Short mmCIF file of N, CA and C in Angstrom, two decimals:
data_model
loop_
_atom_site.label_atom_id
_atom_site.label_comp_id
_atom_site.label_asym_id
_atom_site.label_seq_id
_atom_site.Cartn_x
_atom_site.Cartn_y
_atom_site.Cartn_z
N MET U 880 -79.01 -46.93 45.77
CA MET U 880 -80.29 -47.00 46.39
C MET U 880 -81.03 -48.19 45.79
N VAL U 881 -81.61 -49.02 46.62
CA VAL U 881 -82.35 -50.21 46.18
C VAL U 881 -83.82 -49.96 46.39
N VAL U 882 -84.63 -50.31 45.37
CA VAL U 882 -86.07 -50.15 45.49
C VAL U 882 -86.66 -51.53 45.74
N ASN U 883 -87.41 -51.65 46.82
CA ASN U 883 -87.98 -52.93 47.19
C ASN U 883 -89.47 -52.74 47.40
N ALA U 884 -90.25 -53.28 46.46
CA ALA U 884 -91.71 -53.25 46.55
C ALA U 884 -92.22 -51.83 46.75
N GLY U 885 -91.64 -50.89 45.99
CA GLY U 885 -92.12 -49.53 46.06
C GLY U 885 -91.54 -48.73 47.20
N LEU U 886 -90.81 -49.35 48.08
CA LEU U 886 -90.19 -48.63 49.20
C LEU U 886 -88.70 -48.46 48.89
N SER U 887 -88.19 -47.29 49.17
CA SER U 887 -86.76 -47.10 48.95
C SER U 887 -86.01 -47.42 50.22
N VAL U 888 -84.95 -48.13 50.03
CA VAL U 888 -84.10 -48.52 51.15
C VAL U 888 -82.73 -47.89 50.94
N ILE U 889 -82.27 -47.14 51.90
CA ILE U 889 -80.96 -46.50 51.80
C ILE U 889 -79.93 -47.49 52.29
N GLN U 890 -78.93 -47.72 51.41
CA GLN U 890 -77.88 -48.65 51.80
C GLN U 890 -76.85 -47.93 52.65
N PRO U 891 -76.29 -48.62 53.58
CA PRO U 891 -75.26 -48.00 54.43
C PRO U 891 -73.98 -47.76 53.63
N PHE U 892 -73.08 -46.94 54.20
CA PHE U 892 -71.80 -46.69 53.57
C PHE U 892 -71.05 -48.00 53.40
N PRO U 893 -70.25 -48.10 52.35
CA PRO U 893 -69.48 -49.33 52.18
C PRO U 893 -68.49 -49.49 53.34
N GLN U 894 -68.21 -50.69 53.63
CA GLN U 894 -67.28 -50.99 54.71
C GLN U 894 -65.86 -50.61 54.29
N VAL U 895 -65.19 -49.91 55.15
CA VAL U 895 -63.80 -49.52 54.92
C VAL U 895 -62.93 -50.36 55.82
N ASP U 896 -62.02 -51.06 55.20
CA ASP U 896 -61.16 -51.92 56.01
C ASP U 896 -59.93 -51.13 56.50
N THR U 897 -59.30 -51.67 57.46
CA THR U 897 -58.15 -51.03 58.10
C THR U 897 -56.99 -50.89 57.12
N GLN U 898 -56.82 -51.86 56.25
CA GLN U 898 -55.71 -51.83 55.31
C GLN U 898 -55.84 -50.63 54.36
N SER U 899 -57.06 -50.34 53.89
CA SER U 899 -57.27 -49.19 53.00
C SER U 899 -56.97 -47.88 53.72
N LEU U 900 -57.39 -47.78 54.98
CA LEU U 900 -57.10 -46.56 55.75
C LEU U 900 -55.61 -46.39 55.99
N LEU U 901 -54.92 -47.48 56.28
CA LEU U 901 -53.47 -47.40 56.48
C LEU U 901 -52.76 -47.00 55.19
N LEU U 902 -53.23 -47.54 54.07
CA LEU U 902 -52.62 -47.18 52.79
C LEU U 902 -52.85 -45.70 52.48
N LEU U 903 -54.05 -45.22 52.73
CA LEU U 903 -54.34 -43.80 52.52
C LEU U 903 -53.51 -42.93 53.46
N GLY U 904 -53.40 -43.32 54.72
CA GLY U 904 -52.58 -42.57 55.68
C GLY U 904 -51.12 -42.54 55.26
N TYR U 905 -50.62 -43.68 54.78
CA TYR U 905 -49.25 -43.76 54.30
C TYR U 905 -49.04 -42.81 53.12
N ARG U 906 -49.99 -42.81 52.18
CA ARG U 906 -49.86 -41.95 51.00
C ARG U 906 -49.93 -40.47 51.38
N VAL U 907 -50.73 -40.12 52.34
CA VAL U 907 -50.80 -38.73 52.80
C VAL U 907 -49.50 -38.32 53.47
N VAL U 908 -48.91 -39.22 54.26
CA VAL U 908 -47.63 -38.94 54.90
C VAL U 908 -46.55 -38.74 53.83
N VAL U 909 -46.55 -39.60 52.79
CA VAL U 909 -45.58 -39.46 51.71
C VAL U 909 -45.78 -38.12 50.99
N LEU U 910 -47.04 -37.73 50.78
CA LEU U 910 -47.34 -36.44 50.17
C LEU U 910 -46.74 -35.31 51.00
N LEU U 911 -46.95 -35.34 52.29
CA LEU U 911 -46.43 -34.28 53.17
C LEU U 911 -44.91 -34.25 53.17
N VAL U 912 -44.28 -35.44 53.15
CA VAL U 912 -42.81 -35.50 53.12
C VAL U 912 -42.29 -34.91 51.81
N ILE U 913 -42.94 -35.26 50.69
CA ILE U 913 -42.50 -34.73 49.39
C ILE U 913 -42.69 -33.22 49.33
N LEU U 914 -43.81 -32.73 49.83
CA LEU U 914 -44.04 -31.28 49.83
C LEU U 914 -43.02 -30.55 50.70
N THR U 915 -42.70 -31.12 51.85
CA THR U 915 -41.70 -30.51 52.74
C THR U 915 -40.32 -30.53 52.10
N ALA U 916 -39.96 -31.67 51.51
CA ALA U 916 -38.66 -31.77 50.84
C ALA U 916 -38.58 -30.79 49.67
N GLY U 917 -39.67 -30.66 48.91
CA GLY U 917 -39.70 -29.72 47.79
C GLY U 917 -39.57 -28.28 48.26
N TRP U 918 -40.21 -27.97 49.39
CA TRP U 918 -40.12 -26.62 49.93
C TRP U 918 -38.68 -26.30 50.34
N ILE U 919 -38.05 -27.25 51.06
CA ILE U 919 -36.67 -27.04 51.50
C ILE U 919 -35.73 -26.97 50.30
N LEU U 920 -35.89 -27.90 49.36
CA LEU U 920 -35.02 -27.93 48.18
C LEU U 920 -35.19 -26.66 47.35
N GLY U 921 -36.43 -26.20 47.19
CA GLY U 921 -36.68 -24.99 46.44
C GLY U 921 -36.01 -23.77 47.05
N ARG U 922 -36.10 -23.67 48.37
CA ARG U 922 -35.48 -22.52 49.04
C ARG U 922 -33.95 -22.58 48.94
N VAL U 923 -33.37 -23.77 49.13
CA VAL U 923 -31.91 -23.90 49.10
C VAL U 923 -31.38 -23.67 47.69
N VAL U 924 -31.97 -24.35 46.70
CA VAL U 924 -31.49 -24.20 45.33
C VAL U 924 -31.73 -22.78 44.83
N GLY U 925 -32.87 -22.20 45.16
CA GLY U 925 -33.15 -20.82 44.78
C GLY U 925 -32.13 -19.86 45.36
N TRP U 926 -31.83 -20.03 46.64
CA TRP U 926 -30.84 -19.16 47.28
C TRP U 926 -29.46 -19.33 46.64
N LEU U 927 -29.05 -20.60 46.38
CA LEU U 927 -27.75 -20.84 45.78
C LEU U 927 -27.66 -20.25 44.37
N LEU U 928 -28.71 -20.44 43.58
CA LEU U 928 -28.69 -19.90 42.23
C LEU U 928 -28.71 -18.38 42.25
N GLY U 929 -29.48 -17.79 43.16
CA GLY U 929 -29.50 -16.33 43.29
C GLY U 929 -28.13 -15.79 43.63
N ARG U 930 -27.45 -16.43 44.55
CA ARG U 930 -26.09 -16.01 44.92
C ARG U 930 -25.13 -16.19 43.75
N LEU U 931 -25.27 -17.29 43.01
CA LEU U 931 -24.40 -17.54 41.87
C LEU U 931 -24.58 -16.48 40.78
N VAL U 932 -25.83 -16.11 40.52
CA VAL U 932 -26.10 -15.09 39.50
C VAL U 932 -25.55 -13.74 39.94
N VAL U 933 -25.71 -13.39 41.21
CA VAL U 933 -25.18 -12.12 41.71
C VAL U 933 -23.66 -12.13 41.65
N THR U 934 -23.04 -13.23 42.05
CA THR U 934 -21.58 -13.33 42.02
C THR U 934 -21.05 -13.27 40.60
N ALA U 935 -21.78 -13.87 39.66
CA ALA U 935 -21.34 -13.87 38.26
C ALA U 935 -21.57 -12.54 37.56
N GLY U 936 -22.22 -11.60 38.22
CA GLY U 936 -22.44 -10.27 37.64
C GLY U 936 -23.70 -10.18 36.80
N GLY U 937 -24.71 -10.92 37.18
CA GLY U 937 -25.96 -10.91 36.44
C GLY U 937 -26.69 -9.58 36.45
N ASP U 938 -26.50 -8.80 37.51
CA ASP U 938 -27.18 -7.50 37.60
C ASP U 938 -26.70 -6.53 36.53
N SER U 939 -25.40 -6.53 36.25
CA SER U 939 -24.91 -5.62 35.22
C SER U 939 -25.41 -6.05 33.84
N LEU U 940 -25.52 -7.34 33.62
CA LEU U 940 -26.08 -7.83 32.35
C LEU U 940 -27.56 -7.50 32.27
N PHE U 941 -28.25 -7.58 33.40
CA PHE U 941 -29.68 -7.27 33.48
C PHE U 941 -29.95 -5.81 33.10
N ARG U 942 -29.06 -4.91 33.56
CA ARG U 942 -29.26 -3.48 33.32
C ARG U 942 -29.11 -3.11 31.84
N HIS U 943 -28.42 -3.94 31.07
CA HIS U 943 -28.16 -3.62 29.68
C HIS U 943 -29.23 -4.15 28.72
N THR U 944 -30.28 -4.76 29.24
CA THR U 944 -31.34 -5.28 28.38
C THR U 944 -32.66 -4.60 28.73
N SER U 945 -33.53 -4.51 27.76
CA SER U 945 -34.82 -3.86 28.02
C SER U 945 -35.67 -4.71 28.96
N ILE U 946 -35.60 -6.02 28.82
CA ILE U 946 -36.36 -6.90 29.72
C ILE U 946 -35.81 -6.80 31.14
N GLY U 947 -34.50 -6.77 31.26
CA GLY U 947 -33.88 -6.64 32.57
C GLY U 947 -34.23 -5.32 33.25
N ARG U 948 -34.23 -4.24 32.47
CA ARG U 948 -34.59 -2.94 33.05
C ARG U 948 -36.04 -2.93 33.50
N ALA U 949 -36.92 -3.57 32.71
CA ALA U 949 -38.34 -3.64 33.10
C ALA U 949 -38.50 -4.44 34.39
N LEU U 950 -37.77 -5.54 34.51
CA LEU U 950 -37.84 -6.34 35.74
C LEU U 950 -37.24 -5.59 36.92
N MET U 951 -36.18 -4.84 36.68
CA MET U 951 -35.57 -4.08 37.77
C MET U 951 -36.50 -2.97 38.24
N LYS U 952 -37.28 -2.37 37.32
CA LYS U 952 -38.24 -1.35 37.73
C LYS U 952 -39.34 -1.95 38.60
N SER U 953 -39.63 -3.23 38.39
CA SER U 953 -40.66 -3.87 39.21
C SER U 953 -40.08 -4.44 40.50
N GLY U 954 -38.80 -4.21 40.76
CA GLY U 954 -38.22 -4.59 42.04
C GLY U 954 -37.40 -5.87 42.02
N TYR U 955 -37.19 -6.46 40.86
CA TYR U 955 -36.40 -7.69 40.78
C TYR U 955 -35.00 -7.38 40.30
N THR U 956 -34.03 -7.99 40.96
CA THR U 956 -32.66 -7.99 40.45
C THR U 956 -32.47 -9.31 39.72
N ALA U 957 -31.34 -9.48 39.08
CA ALA U 957 -31.08 -10.74 38.38
C ALA U 957 -31.07 -11.91 39.36
N GLY U 958 -30.49 -11.68 40.54
CA GLY U 958 -30.44 -12.74 41.55
C GLY U 958 -31.81 -13.11 42.08
N THR U 959 -32.62 -12.10 42.41
CA THR U 959 -33.95 -12.42 42.95
C THR U 959 -34.85 -13.01 41.88
N PHE U 960 -34.73 -12.56 40.63
CA PHE U 960 -35.56 -13.12 39.57
C PHE U 960 -35.24 -14.60 39.35
N SER U 961 -33.95 -14.93 39.24
CA SER U 961 -33.59 -16.33 39.03
C SER U 961 -33.95 -17.18 40.24
N LYS U 962 -33.80 -16.61 41.43
CA LYS U 962 -34.15 -17.31 42.66
C LYS U 962 -35.65 -17.64 42.68
N VAL U 963 -36.48 -16.66 42.36
CA VAL U 963 -37.93 -16.86 42.40
C VAL U 963 -38.37 -17.88 41.35
N VAL U 964 -37.83 -17.77 40.15
CA VAL U 964 -38.25 -18.69 39.08
C VAL U 964 -37.88 -20.13 39.42
N VAL U 965 -36.64 -20.35 39.83
CA VAL U 965 -36.20 -21.71 40.14
C VAL U 965 -36.95 -22.25 41.36
N LYS U 966 -37.13 -21.42 42.36
CA LYS U 966 -37.83 -21.85 43.57
C LYS U 966 -39.25 -22.32 43.24
N TRP U 967 -39.98 -21.55 42.45
CA TRP U 967 -41.36 -21.91 42.14
C TRP U 967 -41.46 -23.10 41.19
N ILE U 968 -40.50 -23.29 40.32
CA ILE U 968 -40.50 -24.50 39.48
C ILE U 968 -40.32 -25.72 40.36
N ILE U 969 -39.43 -25.64 41.34
CA ILE U 969 -39.20 -26.78 42.24
C ILE U 969 -40.43 -27.00 43.12
N TYR U 970 -41.03 -25.95 43.63
CA TYR U 970 -42.25 -26.10 44.43
C TYR U 970 -43.35 -26.79 43.63
N PHE U 971 -43.56 -26.31 42.43
CA PHE U 971 -44.63 -26.86 41.60
C PHE U 971 -44.36 -28.32 41.24
N THR U 972 -43.12 -28.65 40.93
CA THR U 972 -42.76 -30.03 40.61
C THR U 972 -42.95 -30.93 41.83
N ALA U 973 -42.57 -30.47 43.00
CA ALA U 973 -42.78 -31.27 44.22
C ALA U 973 -44.26 -31.46 44.49
N PHE U 974 -45.06 -30.44 44.25
CA PHE U 974 -46.50 -30.53 44.41
C PHE U 974 -47.07 -31.60 43.48
N LEU U 975 -46.64 -31.58 42.23
CA LEU U 975 -47.14 -32.56 41.27
C LEU U 975 -46.68 -33.98 41.60
N ILE U 976 -45.43 -34.13 41.98
CA ILE U 976 -44.92 -35.46 42.33
C ILE U 976 -45.63 -35.97 43.58
N GLY U 977 -45.87 -35.10 44.54
CA GLY U 977 -46.57 -35.50 45.76
C GLY U 977 -47.99 -35.98 45.47
N PHE U 978 -48.71 -35.25 44.65
CA PHE U 978 -50.07 -35.68 44.33
C PHE U 978 -50.09 -36.89 43.42
N ASP U 979 -49.06 -37.08 42.64
CA ASP U 979 -48.95 -38.30 41.84
C ASP U 979 -48.78 -39.51 42.76
N GLY U 980 -48.11 -39.30 43.87
CA GLY U 980 -47.90 -40.38 44.84
C GLY U 980 -49.18 -40.83 45.55
N LEU U 981 -50.23 -40.03 45.49
CA LEU U 981 -51.50 -40.44 46.10
C LEU U 981 -52.12 -41.61 45.36
N GLY U 982 -51.76 -41.80 44.10
CA GLY U 982 -52.24 -42.94 43.35
C GLY U 982 -53.63 -42.78 42.77
N LEU U 983 -54.13 -41.57 42.65
CA LEU U 983 -55.43 -41.35 42.03
C LEU U 983 -55.23 -41.37 40.51
N PRO U 984 -55.98 -42.21 39.79
CA PRO U 984 -55.72 -42.38 38.36
C PRO U 984 -55.81 -41.08 37.54
N LEU U 985 -56.84 -40.28 37.76
CA LEU U 985 -56.99 -39.05 36.98
C LEU U 985 -55.85 -38.08 37.26
N VAL U 986 -55.50 -37.95 38.51
CA VAL U 986 -54.41 -37.05 38.89
C VAL U 986 -53.08 -37.59 38.36
N SER U 987 -52.86 -38.88 38.47
CA SER U 987 -51.59 -39.47 38.04
C SER U 987 -51.36 -39.30 36.55
N GLN U 988 -52.39 -39.47 35.75
CA GLN U 988 -52.23 -39.30 34.30
C GLN U 988 -51.90 -37.85 33.95
N SER U 989 -52.59 -36.93 34.57
CA SER U 989 -52.34 -35.51 34.30
C SER U 989 -50.95 -35.09 34.77
N VAL U 990 -50.57 -35.56 35.94
CA VAL U 990 -49.25 -35.22 36.48
C VAL U 990 -48.15 -35.82 35.63
N ASP U 991 -48.33 -37.08 35.21
CA ASP U 991 -47.32 -37.69 34.35
C ASP U 991 -47.16 -36.94 33.04
N ALA U 992 -48.28 -36.51 32.46
CA ALA U 992 -48.21 -35.76 31.21
C ALA U 992 -47.46 -34.45 31.42
N PHE U 993 -47.75 -33.75 32.53
CA PHE U 993 -47.07 -32.48 32.77
C PHE U 993 -45.59 -32.70 33.09
N LEU U 994 -45.28 -33.71 33.89
CA LEU U 994 -43.88 -33.94 34.24
C LEU U 994 -43.07 -34.35 33.02
N ASN U 995 -43.69 -35.02 32.06
CA ASN U 995 -42.99 -35.33 30.81
C ASN U 995 -42.80 -34.08 29.96
N PHE U 996 -43.68 -33.09 30.11
CA PHE U 996 -43.61 -31.84 29.37
C PHE U 996 -42.68 -30.83 30.03
N LEU U 997 -42.43 -30.99 31.34
CA LEU U 997 -41.66 -30.01 32.12
C LEU U 997 -40.26 -29.75 31.58
N PRO U 998 -39.47 -30.76 31.18
CA PRO U 998 -38.13 -30.44 30.66
C PRO U 998 -38.19 -29.54 29.42
N ALA U 999 -39.14 -29.79 28.53
CA ALA U 999 -39.26 -28.93 27.34
C ALA U 999 -39.67 -27.52 27.74
N LEU U 1000 -40.52 -27.39 28.75
CA LEU U 1000 -40.94 -26.07 29.22
C LEU U 1000 -39.77 -25.29 29.82
N VAL U 1001 -39.00 -25.95 30.67
CA VAL U 1001 -37.85 -25.29 31.30
C VAL U 1001 -36.82 -24.90 30.24
N THR U 1002 -36.58 -25.80 29.29
CA THR U 1002 -35.63 -25.50 28.21
C THR U 1002 -36.11 -24.32 27.37
N SER U 1003 -37.40 -24.28 27.08
CA SER U 1003 -37.95 -23.17 26.29
C SER U 1003 -37.85 -21.85 27.03
N ILE U 1004 -38.10 -21.86 28.33
CA ILE U 1004 -37.96 -20.64 29.11
C ILE U 1004 -36.51 -20.17 29.11
N ALA U 1005 -35.57 -21.11 29.24
CA ALA U 1005 -34.15 -20.75 29.21
C ALA U 1005 -33.77 -20.19 27.84
N ILE U 1006 -34.26 -20.82 26.77
CA ILE U 1006 -33.99 -20.33 25.42
C ILE U 1006 -34.55 -18.92 25.26
N LEU U 1007 -35.74 -18.71 25.75
CA LEU U 1007 -36.39 -17.40 25.63
C LEU U 1007 -35.61 -16.32 26.37
N VAL U 1008 -35.24 -16.60 27.62
CA VAL U 1008 -34.54 -15.60 28.42
C VAL U 1008 -33.16 -15.29 27.81
N VAL U 1009 -32.40 -16.33 27.50
CA VAL U 1009 -31.06 -16.11 26.94
C VAL U 1009 -31.16 -15.44 25.57
N GLY U 1010 -32.12 -15.88 24.76
CA GLY U 1010 -32.28 -15.29 23.43
C GLY U 1010 -32.67 -13.83 23.47
N LEU U 1011 -33.59 -13.48 24.38
CA LEU U 1011 -34.00 -12.08 24.48
C LEU U 1011 -32.87 -11.20 25.00
N VAL U 1012 -32.10 -11.72 25.95
CA VAL U 1012 -30.95 -10.96 26.46
C VAL U 1012 -29.92 -10.76 25.35
N LEU U 1013 -29.63 -11.84 24.61
CA LEU U 1013 -28.65 -11.71 23.52
C LEU U 1013 -29.17 -10.79 22.41
N SER U 1014 -30.46 -10.83 22.14
CA SER U 1014 -31.04 -9.94 21.12
C SER U 1014 -30.85 -8.48 21.51
N ASP U 1015 -31.14 -8.17 22.78
CA ASP U 1015 -30.93 -6.81 23.27
C ASP U 1015 -29.46 -6.41 23.16
N TRP U 1016 -28.59 -7.32 23.56
CA TRP U 1016 -27.17 -7.03 23.55
C TRP U 1016 -26.68 -6.78 22.13
N ILE U 1017 -27.09 -7.61 21.18
CA ILE U 1017 -26.66 -7.45 19.79
C ILE U 1017 -27.22 -6.15 19.20
N GLY U 1018 -28.48 -5.84 19.51
CA GLY U 1018 -29.06 -4.59 19.03
C GLY U 1018 -28.31 -3.38 19.55
N GLU U 1019 -27.96 -3.40 20.82
CA GLU U 1019 -27.19 -2.29 21.39
C GLU U 1019 -25.77 -2.24 20.82
N PHE U 1020 -25.20 -3.40 20.55
CA PHE U 1020 -23.86 -3.46 19.95
C PHE U 1020 -23.85 -2.82 18.57
N VAL U 1021 -24.91 -3.09 17.78
CA VAL U 1021 -25.00 -2.50 16.45
C VAL U 1021 -25.10 -0.98 16.55
N LYS U 1022 -25.86 -0.50 17.54
CA LYS U 1022 -25.97 0.96 17.72
C LYS U 1022 -24.64 1.59 18.10
N ARG U 1023 -23.92 0.93 18.99
CA ARG U 1023 -22.68 1.52 19.49
C ARG U 1023 -21.50 1.33 18.54
N ALA U 1024 -21.65 0.48 17.53
CA ALA U 1024 -20.54 0.20 16.62
C ALA U 1024 -20.24 1.40 15.72
N ALA U 1025 -21.18 2.29 15.58
CA ALA U 1025 -20.99 3.44 14.70
C ALA U 1025 -20.90 4.72 15.52
N SER U 1026 -20.25 5.69 14.95
CA SER U 1026 -20.17 7.01 15.61
C SER U 1026 -21.53 7.70 15.50
N PRO U 1027 -21.78 8.72 16.33
CA PRO U 1027 -23.08 9.41 16.26
C PRO U 1027 -23.38 9.99 14.87
N GLU U 1028 -22.34 10.47 14.17
CA GLU U 1028 -22.57 11.01 12.82
C GLU U 1028 -22.99 9.91 11.86
N GLN U 1029 -22.34 8.76 11.97
CA GLN U 1029 -22.69 7.64 11.09
C GLN U 1029 -24.09 7.10 11.41
N ARG U 1030 -24.44 7.13 12.68
CA ARG U 1030 -25.77 6.65 13.05
C ARG U 1030 -26.86 7.47 12.38
N GLU U 1031 -26.68 8.79 12.35
CA GLU U 1031 -27.68 9.65 11.70
C GLU U 1031 -27.65 9.47 10.18
N LEU U 1032 -26.47 9.38 9.62
CA LEU U 1032 -26.32 9.32 8.17
C LEU U 1032 -26.87 8.00 7.60
N PHE U 1033 -26.57 6.89 8.27
CA PHE U 1033 -26.96 5.58 7.75
C PHE U 1033 -28.16 4.97 8.48
N TYR U 1034 -28.82 5.76 9.30
CA TYR U 1034 -30.00 5.28 10.04
C TYR U 1034 -29.68 4.00 10.85
N ILE U 1035 -28.55 4.01 11.51
CA ILE U 1035 -28.09 2.84 12.25
C ILE U 1035 -29.05 2.50 13.39
N ASP U 1036 -29.63 3.50 14.04
CA ASP U 1036 -30.56 3.23 15.13
C ASP U 1036 -31.77 2.42 14.65
N ILE U 1037 -32.27 2.76 13.48
CA ILE U 1037 -33.41 2.03 12.92
C ILE U 1037 -32.98 0.61 12.54
N VAL U 1038 -31.80 0.48 11.96
CA VAL U 1038 -31.29 -0.85 11.60
C VAL U 1038 -31.09 -1.69 12.85
N ALA U 1039 -30.53 -1.09 13.90
CA ALA U 1039 -30.30 -1.83 15.14
C ALA U 1039 -31.62 -2.28 15.77
N ASP U 1040 -32.62 -1.41 15.75
CA ASP U 1040 -33.94 -1.82 16.28
C ASP U 1040 -34.55 -2.94 15.43
N PHE U 1041 -34.36 -2.88 14.12
CA PHE U 1041 -34.87 -3.94 13.25
C PHE U 1041 -34.16 -5.26 13.56
N VAL U 1042 -32.85 -5.21 13.75
CA VAL U 1042 -32.08 -6.42 14.10
C VAL U 1042 -32.59 -6.99 15.41
N LYS U 1043 -32.82 -6.13 16.38
CA LYS U 1043 -33.31 -6.57 17.68
C LYS U 1043 -34.68 -7.24 17.55
N ILE U 1044 -35.59 -6.64 16.80
CA ILE U 1044 -36.93 -7.22 16.63
C ILE U 1044 -36.85 -8.53 15.86
N LEU U 1045 -36.01 -8.59 14.85
CA LEU U 1045 -35.84 -9.83 14.09
C LEU U 1045 -35.31 -10.95 14.99
N LEU U 1046 -34.34 -10.62 15.83
CA LEU U 1046 -33.80 -11.64 16.75
C LEU U 1046 -34.83 -12.03 17.82
N TYR U 1047 -35.67 -11.10 18.25
CA TYR U 1047 -36.78 -11.46 19.15
C TYR U 1047 -37.68 -12.49 18.48
N PHE U 1048 -38.03 -12.23 17.23
CA PHE U 1048 -38.90 -13.14 16.49
C PHE U 1048 -38.26 -14.52 16.37
N VAL U 1049 -36.97 -14.57 16.03
CA VAL U 1049 -36.26 -15.85 15.90
C VAL U 1049 -36.23 -16.57 17.25
N THR U 1050 -35.97 -15.84 18.31
CA THR U 1050 -35.91 -16.45 19.64
C THR U 1050 -37.25 -17.03 20.05
N ILE U 1051 -38.30 -16.28 19.85
CA ILE U 1051 -39.64 -16.76 20.20
C ILE U 1051 -40.01 -17.97 19.35
N THR U 1052 -39.64 -17.96 18.09
CA THR U 1052 -39.93 -19.09 17.21
C THR U 1052 -39.19 -20.34 17.68
N ILE U 1053 -37.95 -20.21 18.04
CA ILE U 1053 -37.17 -21.36 18.52
C ILE U 1053 -37.75 -21.89 19.84
N ALA U 1054 -38.13 -21.01 20.74
CA ALA U 1054 -38.71 -21.44 22.01
C ALA U 1054 -40.03 -22.17 21.79
N LEU U 1055 -40.87 -21.65 20.91
CA LEU U 1055 -42.14 -22.32 20.61
C LEU U 1055 -41.93 -23.64 19.90
N ALA U 1056 -40.96 -23.71 19.01
CA ALA U 1056 -40.65 -24.98 18.33
C ALA U 1056 -40.18 -26.02 19.32
N ASN U 1057 -39.46 -25.60 20.34
CA ASN U 1057 -39.00 -26.52 21.38
C ASN U 1057 -40.18 -27.09 22.17
N LEU U 1058 -41.27 -26.34 22.24
CA LEU U 1058 -42.48 -26.81 22.92
C LEU U 1058 -43.40 -27.62 22.01
N ASN U 1059 -42.93 -27.88 20.79
CA ASN U 1059 -43.70 -28.63 19.78
C ASN U 1059 -44.98 -27.92 19.39
N VAL U 1060 -44.95 -26.60 19.37
CA VAL U 1060 -46.09 -25.82 18.91
C VAL U 1060 -46.02 -25.78 17.38
N ASN U 1061 -47.17 -25.95 16.73
CA ASN U 1061 -47.22 -25.92 15.27
C ASN U 1061 -46.94 -24.49 14.79
N LEU U 1062 -45.86 -24.32 14.06
CA LEU U 1062 -45.43 -22.99 13.62
C LEU U 1062 -45.60 -22.79 12.12
N THR U 1063 -46.45 -23.56 11.50
CA THR U 1063 -46.64 -23.45 10.06
C THR U 1063 -47.03 -22.04 9.65
N ILE U 1064 -47.91 -21.40 10.38
CA ILE U 1064 -48.34 -20.05 10.02
C ILE U 1064 -47.18 -19.06 10.09
N LEU U 1065 -46.24 -19.26 11.00
CA LEU U 1065 -45.09 -18.36 11.07
C LEU U 1065 -44.14 -18.58 9.90
N TYR U 1066 -44.04 -19.82 9.45
CA TYR U 1066 -43.18 -20.08 8.30
C TYR U 1066 -43.75 -19.49 7.03
N ILE U 1067 -45.07 -19.42 6.95
CA ILE U 1067 -45.72 -18.84 5.77
C ILE U 1067 -45.48 -17.33 5.73
N ILE U 1068 -45.55 -16.70 6.90
CA ILE U 1068 -45.35 -15.26 6.99
C ILE U 1068 -43.92 -14.95 6.66
#
């Protein structure tokens, strides 16, 4: 707003040239193409991974872990859980890449930071899931390694639960360390 001799004069909107509009239209089209490709890729890869997990016998492994049983009670099988997780990671990544393509500086910096963090996040989630499943499996193995009489005599059930909790703690610590979270307080404990 310009003040001229005590009178305010409203300036008109800045002139928008055709080249800027074409560039914006092009970027919006690229955004839509990336979102569509991400949607298709997410559905295909999710379906393939779900089928692979079911074929590999993931449901039986799921039933033998406390986390798997909790997920199964909420309506997820091993195939549908892996399908949903992979599908949404691909959707979210396509969304971020698409908005990065718009060329907005604030959005681009945030998206670049997240996309650089994404491999560590996916790796940490994989470490967490595999570690928790293995912790459950090892805890159950310790329980089953002894006869029922030995379990009562040597408190094997308590030892097995302690082993399971200890392995949970180790798994969570490794996953957080992979995310570069400061774990000094955990090392002190």
